[in-house]
Short mmCIF file of C-alpha atoms in Angstrom, two decimals:
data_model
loop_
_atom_site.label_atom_id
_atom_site.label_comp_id
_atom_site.label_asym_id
_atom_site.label_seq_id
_atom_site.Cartn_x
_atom_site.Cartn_y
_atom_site.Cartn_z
CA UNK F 1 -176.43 84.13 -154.37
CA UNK F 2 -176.12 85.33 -157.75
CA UNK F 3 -176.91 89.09 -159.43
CA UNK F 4 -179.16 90.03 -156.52
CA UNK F 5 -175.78 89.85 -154.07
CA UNK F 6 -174.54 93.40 -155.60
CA UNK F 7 -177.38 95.16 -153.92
CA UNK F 8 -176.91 93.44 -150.49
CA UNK F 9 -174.05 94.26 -147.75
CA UNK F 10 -171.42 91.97 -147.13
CA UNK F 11 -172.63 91.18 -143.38
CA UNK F 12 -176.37 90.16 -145.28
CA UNK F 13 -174.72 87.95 -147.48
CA UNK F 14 -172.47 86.25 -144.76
CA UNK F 15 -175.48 85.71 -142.71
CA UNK F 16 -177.81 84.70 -145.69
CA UNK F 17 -174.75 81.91 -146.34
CA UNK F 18 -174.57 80.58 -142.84
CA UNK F 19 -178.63 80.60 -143.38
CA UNK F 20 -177.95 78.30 -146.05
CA UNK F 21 -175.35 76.44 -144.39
CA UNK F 22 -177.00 75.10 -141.26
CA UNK F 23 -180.46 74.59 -143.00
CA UNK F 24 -181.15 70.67 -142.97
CA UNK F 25 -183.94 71.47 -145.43
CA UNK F 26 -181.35 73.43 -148.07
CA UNK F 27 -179.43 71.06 -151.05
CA UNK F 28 -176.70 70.20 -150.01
CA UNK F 29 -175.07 71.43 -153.21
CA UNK F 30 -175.96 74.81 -152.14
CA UNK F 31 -174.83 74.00 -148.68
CA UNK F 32 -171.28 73.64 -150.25
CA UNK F 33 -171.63 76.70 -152.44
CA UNK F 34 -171.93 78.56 -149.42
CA UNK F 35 -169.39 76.58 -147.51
CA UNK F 36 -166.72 77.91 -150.22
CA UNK F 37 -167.95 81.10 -150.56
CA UNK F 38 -167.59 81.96 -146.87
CA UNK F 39 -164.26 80.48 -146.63
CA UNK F 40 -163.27 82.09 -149.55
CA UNK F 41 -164.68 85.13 -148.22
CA UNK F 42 -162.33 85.07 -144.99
CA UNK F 43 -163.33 87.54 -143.37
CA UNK F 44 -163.62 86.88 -139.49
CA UNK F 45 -167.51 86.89 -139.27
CA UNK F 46 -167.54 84.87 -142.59
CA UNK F 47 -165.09 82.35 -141.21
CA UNK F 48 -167.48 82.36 -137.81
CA UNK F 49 -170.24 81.39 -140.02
CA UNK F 50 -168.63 78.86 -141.56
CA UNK F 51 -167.53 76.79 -138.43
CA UNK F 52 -171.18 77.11 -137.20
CA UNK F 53 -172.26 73.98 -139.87
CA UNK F 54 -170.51 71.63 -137.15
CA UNK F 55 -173.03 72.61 -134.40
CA UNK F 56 -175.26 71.20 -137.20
CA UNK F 57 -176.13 67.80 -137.51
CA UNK F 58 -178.05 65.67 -140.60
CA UNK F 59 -180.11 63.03 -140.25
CA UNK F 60 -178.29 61.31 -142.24
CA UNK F 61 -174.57 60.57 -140.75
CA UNK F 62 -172.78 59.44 -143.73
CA UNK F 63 -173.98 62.69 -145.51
CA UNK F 64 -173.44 64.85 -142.02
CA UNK F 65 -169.45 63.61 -141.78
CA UNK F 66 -168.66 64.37 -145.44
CA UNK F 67 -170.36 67.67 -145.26
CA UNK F 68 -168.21 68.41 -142.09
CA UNK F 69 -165.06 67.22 -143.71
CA UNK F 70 -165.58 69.72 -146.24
CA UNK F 71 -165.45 72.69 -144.18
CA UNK F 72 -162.60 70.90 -141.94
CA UNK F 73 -160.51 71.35 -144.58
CA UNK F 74 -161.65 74.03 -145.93
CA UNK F 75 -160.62 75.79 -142.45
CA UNK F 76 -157.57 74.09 -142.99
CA UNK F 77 -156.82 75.29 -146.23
CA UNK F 78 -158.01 79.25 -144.59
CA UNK F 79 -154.84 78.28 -142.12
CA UNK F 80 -153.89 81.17 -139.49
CA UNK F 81 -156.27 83.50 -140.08
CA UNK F 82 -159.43 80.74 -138.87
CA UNK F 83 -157.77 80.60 -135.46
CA UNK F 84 -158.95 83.87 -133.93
CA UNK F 85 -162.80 82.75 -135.25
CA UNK F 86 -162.55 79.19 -134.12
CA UNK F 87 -161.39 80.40 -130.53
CA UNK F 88 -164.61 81.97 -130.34
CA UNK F 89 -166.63 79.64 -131.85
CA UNK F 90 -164.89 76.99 -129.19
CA UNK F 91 -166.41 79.54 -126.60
CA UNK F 92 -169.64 79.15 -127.34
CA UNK F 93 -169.84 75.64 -129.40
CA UNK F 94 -172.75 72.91 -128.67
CA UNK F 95 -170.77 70.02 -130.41
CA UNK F 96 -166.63 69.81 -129.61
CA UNK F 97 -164.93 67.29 -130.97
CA UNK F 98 -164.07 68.65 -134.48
CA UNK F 99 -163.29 72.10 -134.00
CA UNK F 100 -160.83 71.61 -131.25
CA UNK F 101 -159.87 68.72 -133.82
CA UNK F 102 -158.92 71.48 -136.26
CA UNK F 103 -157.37 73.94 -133.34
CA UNK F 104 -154.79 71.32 -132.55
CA UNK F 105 -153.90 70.69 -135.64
CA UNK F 106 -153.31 74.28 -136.41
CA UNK F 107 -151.85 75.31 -132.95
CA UNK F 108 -150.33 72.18 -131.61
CA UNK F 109 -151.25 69.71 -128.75
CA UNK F 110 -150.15 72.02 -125.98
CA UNK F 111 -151.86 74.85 -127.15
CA UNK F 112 -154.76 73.08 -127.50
CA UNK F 113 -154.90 71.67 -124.06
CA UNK F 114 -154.37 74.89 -122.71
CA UNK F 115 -157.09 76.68 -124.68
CA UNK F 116 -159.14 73.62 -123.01
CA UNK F 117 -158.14 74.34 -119.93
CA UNK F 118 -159.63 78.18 -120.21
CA UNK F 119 -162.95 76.65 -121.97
CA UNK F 120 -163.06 74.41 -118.55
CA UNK F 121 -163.34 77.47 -116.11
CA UNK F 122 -165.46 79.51 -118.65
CA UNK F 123 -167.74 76.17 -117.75
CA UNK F 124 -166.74 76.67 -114.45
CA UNK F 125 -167.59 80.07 -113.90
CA UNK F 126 -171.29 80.02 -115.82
CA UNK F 127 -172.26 76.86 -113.36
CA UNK F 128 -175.27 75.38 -116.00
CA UNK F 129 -176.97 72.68 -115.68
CA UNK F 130 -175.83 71.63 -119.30
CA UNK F 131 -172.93 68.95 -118.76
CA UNK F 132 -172.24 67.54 -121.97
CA UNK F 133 -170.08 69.95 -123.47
CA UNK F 134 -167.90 69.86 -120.13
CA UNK F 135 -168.02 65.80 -120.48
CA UNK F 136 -166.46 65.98 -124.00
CA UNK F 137 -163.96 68.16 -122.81
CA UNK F 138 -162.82 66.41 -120.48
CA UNK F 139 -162.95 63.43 -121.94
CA UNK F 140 -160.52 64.67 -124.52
CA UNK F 141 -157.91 65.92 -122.35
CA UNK F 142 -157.76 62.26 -120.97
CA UNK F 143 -155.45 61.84 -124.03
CA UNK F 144 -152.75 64.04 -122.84
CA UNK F 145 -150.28 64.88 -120.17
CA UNK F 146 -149.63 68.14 -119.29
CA UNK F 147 -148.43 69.52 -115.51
CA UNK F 148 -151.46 71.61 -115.57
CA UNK F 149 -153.96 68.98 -115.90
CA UNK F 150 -154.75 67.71 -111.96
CA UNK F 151 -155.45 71.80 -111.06
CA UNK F 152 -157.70 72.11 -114.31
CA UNK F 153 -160.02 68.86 -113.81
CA UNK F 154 -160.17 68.93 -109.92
CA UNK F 155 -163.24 71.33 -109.33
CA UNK F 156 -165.42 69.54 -111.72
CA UNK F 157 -165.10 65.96 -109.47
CA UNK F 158 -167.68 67.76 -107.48
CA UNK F 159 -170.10 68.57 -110.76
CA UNK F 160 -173.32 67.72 -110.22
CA UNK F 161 -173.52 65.67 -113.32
CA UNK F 162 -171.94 61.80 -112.81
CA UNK F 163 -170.99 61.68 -116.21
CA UNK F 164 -168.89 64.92 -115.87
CA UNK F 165 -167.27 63.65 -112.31
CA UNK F 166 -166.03 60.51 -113.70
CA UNK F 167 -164.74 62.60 -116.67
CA UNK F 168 -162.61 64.60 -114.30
CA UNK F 169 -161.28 61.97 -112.08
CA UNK F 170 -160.03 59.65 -115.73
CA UNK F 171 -158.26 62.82 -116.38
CA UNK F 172 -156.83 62.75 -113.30
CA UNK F 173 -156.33 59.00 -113.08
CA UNK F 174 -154.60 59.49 -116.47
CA UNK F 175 -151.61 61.97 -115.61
CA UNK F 176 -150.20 58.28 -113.81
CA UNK F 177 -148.66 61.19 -111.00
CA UNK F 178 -148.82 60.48 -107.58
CA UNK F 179 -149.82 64.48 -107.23
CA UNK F 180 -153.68 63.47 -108.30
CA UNK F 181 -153.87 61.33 -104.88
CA UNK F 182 -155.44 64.27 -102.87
CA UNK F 183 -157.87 65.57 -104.83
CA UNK F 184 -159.04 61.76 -105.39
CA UNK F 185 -159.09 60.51 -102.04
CA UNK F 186 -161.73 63.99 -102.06
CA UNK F 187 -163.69 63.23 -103.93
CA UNK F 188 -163.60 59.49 -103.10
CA UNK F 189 -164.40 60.41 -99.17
CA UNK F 190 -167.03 62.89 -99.95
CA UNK F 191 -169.97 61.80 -98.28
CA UNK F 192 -172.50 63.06 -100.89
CA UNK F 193 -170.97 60.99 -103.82
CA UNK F 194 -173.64 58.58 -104.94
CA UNK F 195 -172.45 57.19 -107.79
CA UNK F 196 -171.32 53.77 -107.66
CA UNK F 197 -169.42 53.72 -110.66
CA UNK F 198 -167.02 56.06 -109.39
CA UNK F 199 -166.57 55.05 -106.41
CA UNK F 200 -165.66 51.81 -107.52
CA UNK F 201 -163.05 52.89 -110.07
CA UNK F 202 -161.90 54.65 -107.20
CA UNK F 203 -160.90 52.04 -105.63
CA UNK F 204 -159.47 50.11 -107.70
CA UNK F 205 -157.14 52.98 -108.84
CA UNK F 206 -155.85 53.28 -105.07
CA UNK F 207 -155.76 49.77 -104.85
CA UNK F 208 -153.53 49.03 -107.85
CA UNK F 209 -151.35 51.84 -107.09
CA UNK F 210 -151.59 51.12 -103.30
CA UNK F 211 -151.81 54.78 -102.61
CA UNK F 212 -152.31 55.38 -98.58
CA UNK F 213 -155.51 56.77 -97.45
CA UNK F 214 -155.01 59.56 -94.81
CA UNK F 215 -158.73 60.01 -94.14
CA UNK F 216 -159.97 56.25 -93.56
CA UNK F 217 -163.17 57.14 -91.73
CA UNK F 218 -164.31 59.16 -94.93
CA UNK F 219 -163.21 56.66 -97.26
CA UNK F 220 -163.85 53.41 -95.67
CA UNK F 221 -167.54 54.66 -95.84
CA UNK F 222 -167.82 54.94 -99.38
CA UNK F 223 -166.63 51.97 -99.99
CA UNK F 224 -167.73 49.47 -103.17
CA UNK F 225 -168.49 45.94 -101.23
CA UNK F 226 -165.48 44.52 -102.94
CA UNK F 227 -162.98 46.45 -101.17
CA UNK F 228 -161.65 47.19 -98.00
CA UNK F 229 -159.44 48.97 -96.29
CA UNK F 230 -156.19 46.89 -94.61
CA UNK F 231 -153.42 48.98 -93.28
CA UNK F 232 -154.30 52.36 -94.56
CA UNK F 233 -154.67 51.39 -98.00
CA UNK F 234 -157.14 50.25 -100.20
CA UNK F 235 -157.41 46.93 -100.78
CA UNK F 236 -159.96 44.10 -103.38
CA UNK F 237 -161.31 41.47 -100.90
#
């Protein structure tokens, strides 16, 4: 990183950098020296690089979040010109929260749901077996409203993962709209959902909102033993 750099190409020392960067076993003063230099840098593969340190993690969490402050804001401080790099590294990220963190605070809520929305069927579409980047997501959009939201969580309440189902139907569950009913009483009535936990929270979401059933066969079969169904509804015994 010093007089030896003038005989290197730039795309060397970029990736020597991110080396640097995402080594547990480098100082972490020279983990910062090449956190600046690659936003300082800016170029897009030196901006890639430097959102790769929050896929990351130290043993050490108090040391981990104040190295990952640092290059939150110094993507901040890069402003417009990160956005392009941190779409892709969104793409293709292992850990979520803080770079969609940083995309909605440089392109706004809505944006960011929306760019969530096309990370969702990008999950969709690849149909892993690796549900806890889909989970996060998901999670996260529980925060917001947006008229979008039922159509974008509906295919994943029949993931194979629990912890991704229940994900998708809070999102649901969270819009408060009466236009989340079908794809709940779905997913409620599907005879292959084992999980107990949703099912339950299930039904206490028709209950409380007294939503009509208009398959009770289906539903009154996956049924938690503290409900029941009493005029076409859903109802705690």
């Amino acid at each position: 990183m010093g007089f030896m750099d003038m005989f290197i190409s730039d795309d060397k020392k970029i990736r020597n950098r991110q080396r640097t960067l995402t080594n547990r076993d480098s100082q972490a003063e020279d983990r910062e020296i090449a956190a600046r230099w690659l936003a300082e840098n800016g170029s897009g593969k030196a901006l890639l690089s430097l959102l790769s340190r929050f896929d990351m993690q130290l043993e050490h969490q108090l040391n981990d979040r104040d190295e990952r402050e640092l290059v939150y804001a110094l993507a901040m401080a890069v402003g417009e010109p990160i956005v392009k790099p941190l779409r892709a590294h969104l793409r293709k990220c292992k850990k979520f929260a803080m770079p969609i963190r940083l995309f909605q605070q440089l392109q706004g809520e809505t944006k960011a749901v929306e760019f969530v929305f096309d990370l969702l069927q990008i999950e969709l579409d690849k149909d892993n077996f690796k549900p806890e980047k889909k989970t996060d997501m998901l999670v996260w959009l529980t925060q917001f409203r947006h008229p979008g939201m039922i159509a974008s969580a509906a295919p994943f309440l029949k993931d194979f993962d629990e912890a991704v189902r229940c994900a998708a139907a809070e999102v649901i569950i969270s819009q408060q709209d009466d236009a989340g009913r079908d794809a709940l009483e779905a997913a409620f009535g599907n005879p292959e959902e084992d999980s107990n936990r949703l099912r339950v929270r299930l039904a206490e979401v028709f209950a409380s909102r007294r939503w009509s059933v208009s398959n009770v066969e289906a539903v009154e079969a996956n049924l938690p033993p503290s409900h029941r169904i009493a005029d076409g509804r859903v109802a705690t015994l």
